[in-house]
Coordinates of C-alpha atoms in Angstrom, one line a residue:
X1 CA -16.5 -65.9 48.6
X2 CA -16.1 -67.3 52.1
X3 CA -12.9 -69.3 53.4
X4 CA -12.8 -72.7 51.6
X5 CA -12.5 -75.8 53.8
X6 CA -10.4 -78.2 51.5
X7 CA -12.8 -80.7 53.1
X8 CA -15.3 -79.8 51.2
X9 CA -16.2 -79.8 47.6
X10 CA -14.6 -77.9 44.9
X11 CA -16.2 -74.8 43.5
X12 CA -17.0 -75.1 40.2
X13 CA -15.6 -73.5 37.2
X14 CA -17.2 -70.2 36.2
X15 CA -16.8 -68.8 32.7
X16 CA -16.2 -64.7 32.1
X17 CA -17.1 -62.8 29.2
X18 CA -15.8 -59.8 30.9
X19 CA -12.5 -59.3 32.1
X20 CA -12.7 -57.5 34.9
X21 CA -15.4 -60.5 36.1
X22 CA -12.7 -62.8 35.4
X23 CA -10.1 -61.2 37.5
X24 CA -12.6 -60.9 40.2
X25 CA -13.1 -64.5 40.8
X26 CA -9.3 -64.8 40.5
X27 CA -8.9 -62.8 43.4
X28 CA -11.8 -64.5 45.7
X29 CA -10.3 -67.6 44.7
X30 CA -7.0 -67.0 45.9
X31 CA -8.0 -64.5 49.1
X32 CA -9.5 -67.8 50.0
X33 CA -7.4 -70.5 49.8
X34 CA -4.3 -68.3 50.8
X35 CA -6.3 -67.0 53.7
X36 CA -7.1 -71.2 54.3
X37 CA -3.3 -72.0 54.4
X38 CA -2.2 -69.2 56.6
X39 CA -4.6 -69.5 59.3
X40 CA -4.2 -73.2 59.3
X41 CA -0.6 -72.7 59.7
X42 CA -0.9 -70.0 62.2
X43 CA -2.4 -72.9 64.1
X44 CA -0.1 -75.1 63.8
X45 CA 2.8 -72.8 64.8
X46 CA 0.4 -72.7 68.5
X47 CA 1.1 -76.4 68.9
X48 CA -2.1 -77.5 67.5
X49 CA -2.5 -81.0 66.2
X50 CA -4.3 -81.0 63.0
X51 CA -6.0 -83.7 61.9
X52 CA -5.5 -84.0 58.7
X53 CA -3.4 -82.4 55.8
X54 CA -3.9 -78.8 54.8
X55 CA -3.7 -78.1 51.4
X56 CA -4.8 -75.2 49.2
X57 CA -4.9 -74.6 45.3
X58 CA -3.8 -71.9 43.2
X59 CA -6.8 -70.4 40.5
X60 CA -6.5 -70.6 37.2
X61 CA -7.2 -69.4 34.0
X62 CA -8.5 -70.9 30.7
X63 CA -9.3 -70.6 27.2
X64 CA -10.6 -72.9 24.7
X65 CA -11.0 -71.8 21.0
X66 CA -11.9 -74.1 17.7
X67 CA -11.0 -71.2 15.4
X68 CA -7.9 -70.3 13.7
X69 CA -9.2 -66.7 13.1
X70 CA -8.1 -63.3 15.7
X71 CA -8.7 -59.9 15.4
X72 CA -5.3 -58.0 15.5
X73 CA -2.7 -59.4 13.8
X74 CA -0.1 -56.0 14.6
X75 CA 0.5 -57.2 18.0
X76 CA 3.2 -59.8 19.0
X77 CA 0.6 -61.3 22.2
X78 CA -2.9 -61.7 23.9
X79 CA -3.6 -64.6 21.4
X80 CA -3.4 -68.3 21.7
X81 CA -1.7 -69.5 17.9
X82 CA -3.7 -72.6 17.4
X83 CA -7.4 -74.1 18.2
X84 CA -6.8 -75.5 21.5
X85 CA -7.5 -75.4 25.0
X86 CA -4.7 -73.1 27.1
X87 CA -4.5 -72.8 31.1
X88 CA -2.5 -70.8 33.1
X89 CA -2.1 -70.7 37.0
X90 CA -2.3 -67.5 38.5
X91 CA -0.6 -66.2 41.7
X92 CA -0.6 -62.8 43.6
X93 CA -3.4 -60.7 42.3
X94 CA -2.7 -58.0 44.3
X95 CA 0.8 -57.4 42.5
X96 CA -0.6 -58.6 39.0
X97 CA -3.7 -57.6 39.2
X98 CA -3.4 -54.9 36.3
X99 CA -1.0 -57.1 34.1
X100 CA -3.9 -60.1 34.5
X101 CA -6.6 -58.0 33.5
X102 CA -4.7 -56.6 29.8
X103 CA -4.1 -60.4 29.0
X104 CA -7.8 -61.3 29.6
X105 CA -9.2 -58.0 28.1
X106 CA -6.7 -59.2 24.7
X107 CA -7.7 -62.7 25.0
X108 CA -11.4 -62.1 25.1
X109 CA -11.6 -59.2 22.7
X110 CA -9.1 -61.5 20.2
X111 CA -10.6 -64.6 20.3
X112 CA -14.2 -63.8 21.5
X113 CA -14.8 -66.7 23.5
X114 CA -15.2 -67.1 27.4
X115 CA -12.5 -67.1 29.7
X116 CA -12.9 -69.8 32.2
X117 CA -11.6 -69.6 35.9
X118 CA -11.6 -71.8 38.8
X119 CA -9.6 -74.1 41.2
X120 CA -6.7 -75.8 39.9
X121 CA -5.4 -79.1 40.8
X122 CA -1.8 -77.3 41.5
X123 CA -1.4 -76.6 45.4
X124 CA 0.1 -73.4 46.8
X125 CA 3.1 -74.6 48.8
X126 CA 3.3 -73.1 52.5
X127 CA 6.2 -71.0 51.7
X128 CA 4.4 -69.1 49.2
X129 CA 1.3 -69.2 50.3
X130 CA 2.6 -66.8 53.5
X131 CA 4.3 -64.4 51.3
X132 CA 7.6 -63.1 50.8
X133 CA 7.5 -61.8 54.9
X134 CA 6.7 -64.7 56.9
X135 CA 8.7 -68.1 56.9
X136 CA 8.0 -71.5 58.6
X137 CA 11.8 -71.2 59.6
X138 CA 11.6 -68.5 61.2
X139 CA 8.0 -69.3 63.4
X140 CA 8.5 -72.8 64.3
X141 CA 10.4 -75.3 66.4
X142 CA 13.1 -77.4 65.1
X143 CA 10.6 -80.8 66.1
X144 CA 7.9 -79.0 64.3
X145 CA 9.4 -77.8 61.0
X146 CA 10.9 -81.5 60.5
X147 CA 7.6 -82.5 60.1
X148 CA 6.0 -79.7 58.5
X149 CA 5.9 -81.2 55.0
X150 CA 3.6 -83.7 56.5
X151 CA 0.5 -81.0 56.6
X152 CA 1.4 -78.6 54.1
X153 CA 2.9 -78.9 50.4
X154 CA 6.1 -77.8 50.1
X155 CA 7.8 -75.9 47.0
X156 CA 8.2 -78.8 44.5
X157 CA 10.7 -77.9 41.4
X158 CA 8.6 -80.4 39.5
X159 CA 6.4 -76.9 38.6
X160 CA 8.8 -74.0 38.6
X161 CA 11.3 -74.9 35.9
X162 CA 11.8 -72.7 32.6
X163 CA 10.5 -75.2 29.8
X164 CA 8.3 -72.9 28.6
X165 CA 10.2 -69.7 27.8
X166 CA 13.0 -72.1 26.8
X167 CA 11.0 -73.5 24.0
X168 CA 11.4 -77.6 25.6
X169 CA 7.8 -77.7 26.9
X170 CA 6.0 -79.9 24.1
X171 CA 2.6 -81.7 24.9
X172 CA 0.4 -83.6 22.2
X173 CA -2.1 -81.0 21.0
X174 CA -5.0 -82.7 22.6
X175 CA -3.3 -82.1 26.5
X176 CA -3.7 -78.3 27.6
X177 CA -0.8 -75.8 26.6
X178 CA 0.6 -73.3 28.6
X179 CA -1.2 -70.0 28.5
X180 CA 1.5 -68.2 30.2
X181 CA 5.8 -68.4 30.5
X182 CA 5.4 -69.1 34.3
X183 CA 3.8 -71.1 36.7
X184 CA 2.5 -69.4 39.6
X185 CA 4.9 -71.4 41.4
X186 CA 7.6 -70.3 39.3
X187 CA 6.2 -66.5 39.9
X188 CA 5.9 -67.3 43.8
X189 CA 9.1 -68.7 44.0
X190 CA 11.0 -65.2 41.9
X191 CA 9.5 -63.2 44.4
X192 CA 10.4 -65.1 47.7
X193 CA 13.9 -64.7 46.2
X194 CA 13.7 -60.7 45.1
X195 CA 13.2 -60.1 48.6
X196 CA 15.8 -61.9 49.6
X197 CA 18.2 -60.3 47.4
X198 CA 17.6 -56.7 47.2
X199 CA 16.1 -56.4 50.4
X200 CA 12.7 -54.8 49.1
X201 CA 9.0 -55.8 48.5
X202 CA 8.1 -57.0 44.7
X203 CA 5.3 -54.7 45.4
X204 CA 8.0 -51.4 45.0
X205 CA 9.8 -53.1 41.7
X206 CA 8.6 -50.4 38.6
X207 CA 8.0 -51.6 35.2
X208 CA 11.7 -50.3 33.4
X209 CA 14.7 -51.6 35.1
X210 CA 18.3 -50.2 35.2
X211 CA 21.3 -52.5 36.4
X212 CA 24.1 -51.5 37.6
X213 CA 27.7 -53.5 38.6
X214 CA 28.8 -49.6 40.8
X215 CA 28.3 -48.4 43.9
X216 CA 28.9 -44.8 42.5
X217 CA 25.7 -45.6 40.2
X218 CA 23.6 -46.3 43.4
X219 CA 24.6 -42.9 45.2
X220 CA 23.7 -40.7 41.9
X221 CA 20.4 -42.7 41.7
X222 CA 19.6 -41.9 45.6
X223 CA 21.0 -38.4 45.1
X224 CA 18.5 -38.1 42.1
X225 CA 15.7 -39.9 43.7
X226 CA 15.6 -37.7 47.1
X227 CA 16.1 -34.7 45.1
X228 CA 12.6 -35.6 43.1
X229 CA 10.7 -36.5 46.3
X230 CA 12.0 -32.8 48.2
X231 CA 9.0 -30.2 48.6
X232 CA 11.0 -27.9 46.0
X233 CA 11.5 -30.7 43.6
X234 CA 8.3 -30.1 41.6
X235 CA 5.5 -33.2 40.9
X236 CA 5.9 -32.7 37.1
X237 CA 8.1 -35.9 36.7
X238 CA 5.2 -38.0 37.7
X239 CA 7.1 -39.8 40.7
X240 CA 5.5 -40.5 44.1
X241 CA 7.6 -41.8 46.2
X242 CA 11.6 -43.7 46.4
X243 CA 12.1 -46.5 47.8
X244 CA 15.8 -48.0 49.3
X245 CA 16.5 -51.6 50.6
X246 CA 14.4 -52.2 54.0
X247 CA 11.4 -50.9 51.8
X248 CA 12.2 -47.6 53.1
X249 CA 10.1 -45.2 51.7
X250 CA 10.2 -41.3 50.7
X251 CA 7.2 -39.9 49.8
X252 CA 7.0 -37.1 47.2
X253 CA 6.4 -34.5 49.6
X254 CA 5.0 -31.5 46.8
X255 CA 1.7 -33.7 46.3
X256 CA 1.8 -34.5 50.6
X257 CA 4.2 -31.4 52.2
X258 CA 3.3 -33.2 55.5
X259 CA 3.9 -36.9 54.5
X260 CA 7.0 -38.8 56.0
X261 CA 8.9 -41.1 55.4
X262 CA 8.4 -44.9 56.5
X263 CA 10.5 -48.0 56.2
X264 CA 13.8 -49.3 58.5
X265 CA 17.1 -49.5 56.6
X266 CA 19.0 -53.2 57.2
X267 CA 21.8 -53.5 59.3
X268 CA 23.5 -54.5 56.1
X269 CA 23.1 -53.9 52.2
X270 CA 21.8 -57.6 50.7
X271 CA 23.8 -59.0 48.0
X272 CA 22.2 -56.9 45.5
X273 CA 20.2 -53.9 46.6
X274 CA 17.2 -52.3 45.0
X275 CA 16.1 -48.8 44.5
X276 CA 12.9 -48.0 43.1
X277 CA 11.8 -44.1 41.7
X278 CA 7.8 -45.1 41.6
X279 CA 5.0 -43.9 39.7
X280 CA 1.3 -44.4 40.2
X281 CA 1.1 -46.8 37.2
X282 CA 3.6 -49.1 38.1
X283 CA 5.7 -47.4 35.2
X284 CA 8.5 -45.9 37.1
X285 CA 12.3 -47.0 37.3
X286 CA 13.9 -49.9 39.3
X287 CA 17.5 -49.6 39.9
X288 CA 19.8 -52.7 41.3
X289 CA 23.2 -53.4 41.6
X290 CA 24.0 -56.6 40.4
X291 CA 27.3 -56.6 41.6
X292 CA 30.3 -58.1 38.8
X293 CA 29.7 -61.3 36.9
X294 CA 28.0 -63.2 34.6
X295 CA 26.4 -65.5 37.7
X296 CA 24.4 -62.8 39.4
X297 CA 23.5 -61.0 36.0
X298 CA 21.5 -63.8 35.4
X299 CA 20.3 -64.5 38.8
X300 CA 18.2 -61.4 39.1
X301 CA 17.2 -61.2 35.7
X302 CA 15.7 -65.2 36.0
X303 CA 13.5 -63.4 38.9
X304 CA 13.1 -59.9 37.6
X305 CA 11.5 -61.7 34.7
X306 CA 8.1 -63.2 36.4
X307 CA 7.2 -59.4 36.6
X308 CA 6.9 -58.4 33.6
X309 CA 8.9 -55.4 33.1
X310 CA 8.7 -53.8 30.2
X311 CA 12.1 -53.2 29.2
X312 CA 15.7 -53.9 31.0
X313 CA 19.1 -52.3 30.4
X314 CA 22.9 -52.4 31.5
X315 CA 24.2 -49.7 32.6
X316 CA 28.0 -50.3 33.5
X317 CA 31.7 -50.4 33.0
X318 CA 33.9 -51.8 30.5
X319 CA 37.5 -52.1 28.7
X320 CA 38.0 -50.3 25.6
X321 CA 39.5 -52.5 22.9
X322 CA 40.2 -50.2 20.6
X323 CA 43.2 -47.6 20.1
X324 CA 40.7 -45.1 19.0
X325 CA 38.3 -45.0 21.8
X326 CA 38.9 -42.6 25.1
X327 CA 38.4 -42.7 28.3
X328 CA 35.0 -41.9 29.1
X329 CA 33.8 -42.6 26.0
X330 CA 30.0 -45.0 25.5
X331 CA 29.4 -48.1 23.8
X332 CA 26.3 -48.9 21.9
X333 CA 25.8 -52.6 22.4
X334 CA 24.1 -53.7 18.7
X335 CA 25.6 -57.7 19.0
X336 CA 27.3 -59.5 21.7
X337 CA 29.9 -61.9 22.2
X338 CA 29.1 -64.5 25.0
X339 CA 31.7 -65.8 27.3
X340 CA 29.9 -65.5 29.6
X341 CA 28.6 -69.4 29.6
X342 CA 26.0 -69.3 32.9
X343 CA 23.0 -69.5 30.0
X344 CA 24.7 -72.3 27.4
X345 CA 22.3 -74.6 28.2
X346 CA 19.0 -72.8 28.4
X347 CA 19.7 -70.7 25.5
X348 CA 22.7 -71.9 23.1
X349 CA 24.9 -69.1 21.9
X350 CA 24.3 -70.2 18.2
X351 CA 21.3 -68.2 19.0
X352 CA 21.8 -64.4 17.6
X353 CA 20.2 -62.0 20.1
X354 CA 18.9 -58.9 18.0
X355 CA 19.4 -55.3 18.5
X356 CA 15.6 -53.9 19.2
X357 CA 15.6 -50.8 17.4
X358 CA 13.1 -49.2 19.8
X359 CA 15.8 -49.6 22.5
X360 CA 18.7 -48.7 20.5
X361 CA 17.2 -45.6 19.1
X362 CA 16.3 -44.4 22.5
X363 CA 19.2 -44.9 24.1
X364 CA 21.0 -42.9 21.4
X365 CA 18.7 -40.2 21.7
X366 CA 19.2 -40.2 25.1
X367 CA 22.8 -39.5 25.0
X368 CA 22.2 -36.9 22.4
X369 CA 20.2 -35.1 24.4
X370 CA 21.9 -36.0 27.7
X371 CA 25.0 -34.9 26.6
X372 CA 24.1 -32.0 24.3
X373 CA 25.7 -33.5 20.9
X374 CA 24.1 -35.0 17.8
X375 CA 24.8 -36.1 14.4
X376 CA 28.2 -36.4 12.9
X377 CA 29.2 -35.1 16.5
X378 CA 27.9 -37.4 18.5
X379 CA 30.6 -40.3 17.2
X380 CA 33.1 -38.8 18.9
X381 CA 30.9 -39.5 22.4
X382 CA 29.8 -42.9 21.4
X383 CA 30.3 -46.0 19.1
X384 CA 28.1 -48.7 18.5
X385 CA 29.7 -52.1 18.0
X386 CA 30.1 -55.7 19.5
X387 CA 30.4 -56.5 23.6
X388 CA 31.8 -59.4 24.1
X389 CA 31.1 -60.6 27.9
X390 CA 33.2 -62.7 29.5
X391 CA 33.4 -65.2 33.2
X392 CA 36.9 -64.5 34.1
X393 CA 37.7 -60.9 35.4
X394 CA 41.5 -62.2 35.1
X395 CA 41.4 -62.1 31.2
X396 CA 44.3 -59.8 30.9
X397 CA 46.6 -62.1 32.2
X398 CA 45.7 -64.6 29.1
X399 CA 47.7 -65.2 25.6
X400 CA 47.4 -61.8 24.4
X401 CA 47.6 -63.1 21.0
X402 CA 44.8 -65.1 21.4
X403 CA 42.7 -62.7 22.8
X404 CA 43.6 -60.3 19.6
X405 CA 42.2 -62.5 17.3
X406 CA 39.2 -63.0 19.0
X407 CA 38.5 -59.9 19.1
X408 CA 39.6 -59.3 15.6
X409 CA 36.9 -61.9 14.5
X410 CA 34.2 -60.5 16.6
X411 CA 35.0 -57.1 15.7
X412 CA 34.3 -56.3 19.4
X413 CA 35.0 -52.8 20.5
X414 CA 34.5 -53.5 24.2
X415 CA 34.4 -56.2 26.8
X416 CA 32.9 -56.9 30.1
X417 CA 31.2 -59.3 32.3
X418 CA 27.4 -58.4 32.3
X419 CA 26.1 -57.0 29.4
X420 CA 25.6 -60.6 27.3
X421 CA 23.9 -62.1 30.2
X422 CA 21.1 -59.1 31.0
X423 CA 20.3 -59.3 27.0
X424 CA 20.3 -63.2 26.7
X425 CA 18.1 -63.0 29.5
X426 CA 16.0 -60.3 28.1
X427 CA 15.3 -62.7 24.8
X428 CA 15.2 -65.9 26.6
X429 CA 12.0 -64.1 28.7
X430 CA 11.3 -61.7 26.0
X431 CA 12.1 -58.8 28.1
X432 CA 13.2 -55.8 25.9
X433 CA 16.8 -55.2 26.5
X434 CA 19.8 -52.9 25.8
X435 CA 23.3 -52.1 26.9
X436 CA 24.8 -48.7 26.9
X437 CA 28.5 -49.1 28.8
X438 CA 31.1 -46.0 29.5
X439 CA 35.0 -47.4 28.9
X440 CA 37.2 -47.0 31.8
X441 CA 39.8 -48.7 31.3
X442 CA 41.7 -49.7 28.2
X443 CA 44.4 -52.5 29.1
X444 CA 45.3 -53.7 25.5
X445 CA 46.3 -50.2 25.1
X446 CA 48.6 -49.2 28.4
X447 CA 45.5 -47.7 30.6
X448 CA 45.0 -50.8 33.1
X449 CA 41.8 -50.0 36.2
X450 CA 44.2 -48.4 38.8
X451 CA 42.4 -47.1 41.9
X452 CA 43.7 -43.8 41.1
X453 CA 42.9 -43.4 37.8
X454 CA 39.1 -45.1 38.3
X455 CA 37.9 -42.9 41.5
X456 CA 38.7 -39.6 38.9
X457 CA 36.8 -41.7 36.0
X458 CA 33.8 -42.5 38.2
X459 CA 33.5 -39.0 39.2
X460 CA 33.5 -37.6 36.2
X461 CA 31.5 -39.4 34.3
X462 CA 28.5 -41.7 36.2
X463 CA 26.0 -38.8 36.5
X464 CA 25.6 -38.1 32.8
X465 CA 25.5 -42.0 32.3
X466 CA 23.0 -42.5 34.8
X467 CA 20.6 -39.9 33.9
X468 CA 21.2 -40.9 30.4
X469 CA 19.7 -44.5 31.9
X470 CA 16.4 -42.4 33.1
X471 CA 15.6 -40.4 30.4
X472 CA 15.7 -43.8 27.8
X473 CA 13.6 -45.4 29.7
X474 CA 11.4 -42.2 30.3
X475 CA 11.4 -41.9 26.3
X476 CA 10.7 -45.7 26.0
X477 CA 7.8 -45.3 28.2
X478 CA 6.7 -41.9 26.5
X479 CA 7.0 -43.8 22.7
X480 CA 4.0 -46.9 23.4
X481 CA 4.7 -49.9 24.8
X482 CA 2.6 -51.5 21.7
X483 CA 5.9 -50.5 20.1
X484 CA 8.2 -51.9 22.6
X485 CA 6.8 -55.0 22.8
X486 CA 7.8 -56.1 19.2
X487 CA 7.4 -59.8 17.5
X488 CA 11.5 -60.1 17.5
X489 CA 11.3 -61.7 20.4
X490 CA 8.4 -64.1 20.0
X491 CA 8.5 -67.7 18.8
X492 CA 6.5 -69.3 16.6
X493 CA 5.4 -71.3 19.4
X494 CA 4.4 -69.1 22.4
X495 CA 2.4 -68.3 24.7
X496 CA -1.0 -65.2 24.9
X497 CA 0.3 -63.6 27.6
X498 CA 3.2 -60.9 27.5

């Protein structure tokens, strides 16, 4: 497909019976009008004057279907739930190309109608449309980027709000329904914002992602990470390459001895840094630290979400609130108890978030294994109870005999200020999720987070927890994501794709 001149007439609609067809066009159609709106701009940025306004249009995707009937009713997506027409916009092909192509395989092979693609009527703002490593800030002149909006659209919050995997988004049944949780403007705008944030490409995010609120997390996880990619490491694991903040790149030098290593580090760690252990698939491990609170917990998890990992879990701190528990010992999250408050509105706490028994048995199995205990042994390592998460890192200092009933209602065995937020999140996008947190501190109890007494805790304890972290979500990858990907977390309104 050559360039498309906006000035001329629209393609027309083509419909697929074949997926891989389907994604095709997807890609030509967005090469072109991507390629349209940068070269445009790349003018304009030389001081030309262009004579009109340039404006390109993301593809989209669409399926209509007068039947009721599908042919696999095990899985929880790939199906539209009603007769119906449903129309998704697509963005970034090159990152989601193999994610697009399962959703159109399921949808044709469910439904066995035609997919049909072609030019939507939604245009591809400026900013997105140069990707997450050019901005119009940074290549034009105050006098020109004042103006700016005046050839080119400009992000518009009208299309990248959450009414769809919030469960607000009604239209009459005659209109077109969403065939997807995002818009690609919603997608385009989550990956401008990853970048910015963890300082590395959303090409390098894997599909199973750890977060973290410690440093001392991050260092194992490098430790780890260059230890896989040495020549005497061994290319059994099935990782390529690591990647650190500045998309700095280590290659798994047993499958290249000679390769090196590419990428310049920042001048300063970003507000939440990124480290990814990849695999060819896209299946390896993202790890980022989130940093403390509720807020950022569900910053990077709104953006996390538009790719589509396949499972999320916090790995992290917390206060014992029991007499019984120790130092060092895990927590099981099976329920939570949000006071957290940054997600009231989107998703009301009313709203019980289930314990996914895929996630929870891995994770157990992984400390088992891990740790080299099991059975009747293996409570005296770990409990499984009630988090309850809380906004205010201050909470000692409140009525204690408020807090104790609380808690005594809750039955909460720990508390801390993450662990709600990553699994609300990981419902509200239906993102698998879990929470496995190590007590260091137990102020109810005399044992207050000293700086002594935590540098000797963090020692001692964040290696086994982090490669507990790996080897869950190695075992959650290993089981079938089929599996993973269970109906607890779909409505009875939603939408085909994952």
């Amino acid at each position: 497909m050559s360039l498309i001149d906006m000035s001329e007439p629209r393609p027309v609609p083509t419909r697929f019976t074949d997926a891989a067809q389907a994604l095709a066009e997807v890609r030509a159609i967005y090469a072109g009008q991507s390629a349209y709106l940068v070269g445009r701009f790349k003018e304009y940025v030389r001081g030309t004057d262009l004579p009109r306004r340039v404006r390109g249009f993301y593809p989209y995707v669409e399926i209509s279907t007068t039947s009721h009937a599908r042919l696999d009713s095990r899985i929880s997506y790939g199906f539209v739930l009603a007769p119906g027409t449903y129309r998704a916009t697509l963005t970034r092909p090159d990152l989601f190309g193999d994610y697009y192509l399962k959703q159109f395989e399921l949808l044709l092979t469910n439904h066995k109608v035609a997919l049909e693609v072609g030019l939507s009527n939604r245009p591809i703002p400026i900013h997105f449309a140069l990707g997450e490593n050019m901005h119009p800030e940074a290549n034009l002149d105050p006098a020109r980027l004042e103006v700016v909006g005046d050839f080119f659209d400009l992000p518009e919050l009208t299309y990248v709000d959450d009414a769809v995997p919030n469960g607000t988004y009604f239209l009459p049944t005659a209109n077109r329904q969403p065939l997807a949780l995002f818009t690609a403007a919603r997608v385009d705008l989550s990956l401008q914002r990853l970048k910015h944030y963890t300082a590395t490409g959303p090409d390098h995010f894997q599909q199973f992602v750890l977060f973290t609120n410690y440093q001392f997390y991050v260092d194992e996880f490098v430790r780890l990470g260059h230890a896989m990619m040495a020549a005497e490491g061994g290319q059994d694991h099935g990782y390529t390459a690591f990647v650190e903040p500045g998309n700095v790149v280590t290659p798994n030098r047993t499958l290249d001895p000679d390769a090196v290593s590419t990428g310049t580090k920042p001048p300063r760690l970003p507000q939440m840094p990124a480290y990814h252990l990849k695999r060819a698939d896209g299946a390896g491990i993202t790890l980022i630290n989130i940093g403390v609170g509720p807020s950022n917990a569900k910053t990077i998890t709104d953006h996390v979400a538009v790719l589509r990992p396949h499972a999320w879990l916090m790995l992290g701190h917390c206060a014992g609130l029991r007499g019984s528990q120790k130092l060092g010992d895990y927590v099981l999250a099976h329920a939570y108890v949000r006071d957290d408050h940054v997600l009231d509105d989107a998703l009301p706490t009313w709203v019980p978030l289930p314990a996914l028994a895929e996630v929870q048995q891995a994770l157990e199995s992984a400390v088992a294994q891990v740790a080299g205990v099991s059975g009747y042994e293996l409570k005296a390592l770990m409990q499984t109870g009630t988090v309850a998460t809380t906004d205010d890192r201050n909470w000692e200092l409140k009525d204690q005999k408020e807090l104790v009933a609380r808690f005594n209602l809750s039955r909460a065995i720990a508390l801390d200020m993450e662990s709600a937020t990553i699994a609300a999140n990981g419902y509200r996008f239906r993102v698998p999720y879990g929470t496995l947190l190590c007590i260091s501190d137990k102020p109810m109890h005399g044992n207050l987070k000293l700086p002594g007494m935590a540098d000797r805790f963090y020692r001692e304890r964040v290696d086994q927890h982090l490669k507990i972290g790996v080897l869950t979500m190695e075992i959650l990858r290993d089981g079938g994501l089929e599996r993973l990907h269970s109906r607890k977390l779909r409505s009875f309104s939603e939408t085909a794709f994952r």
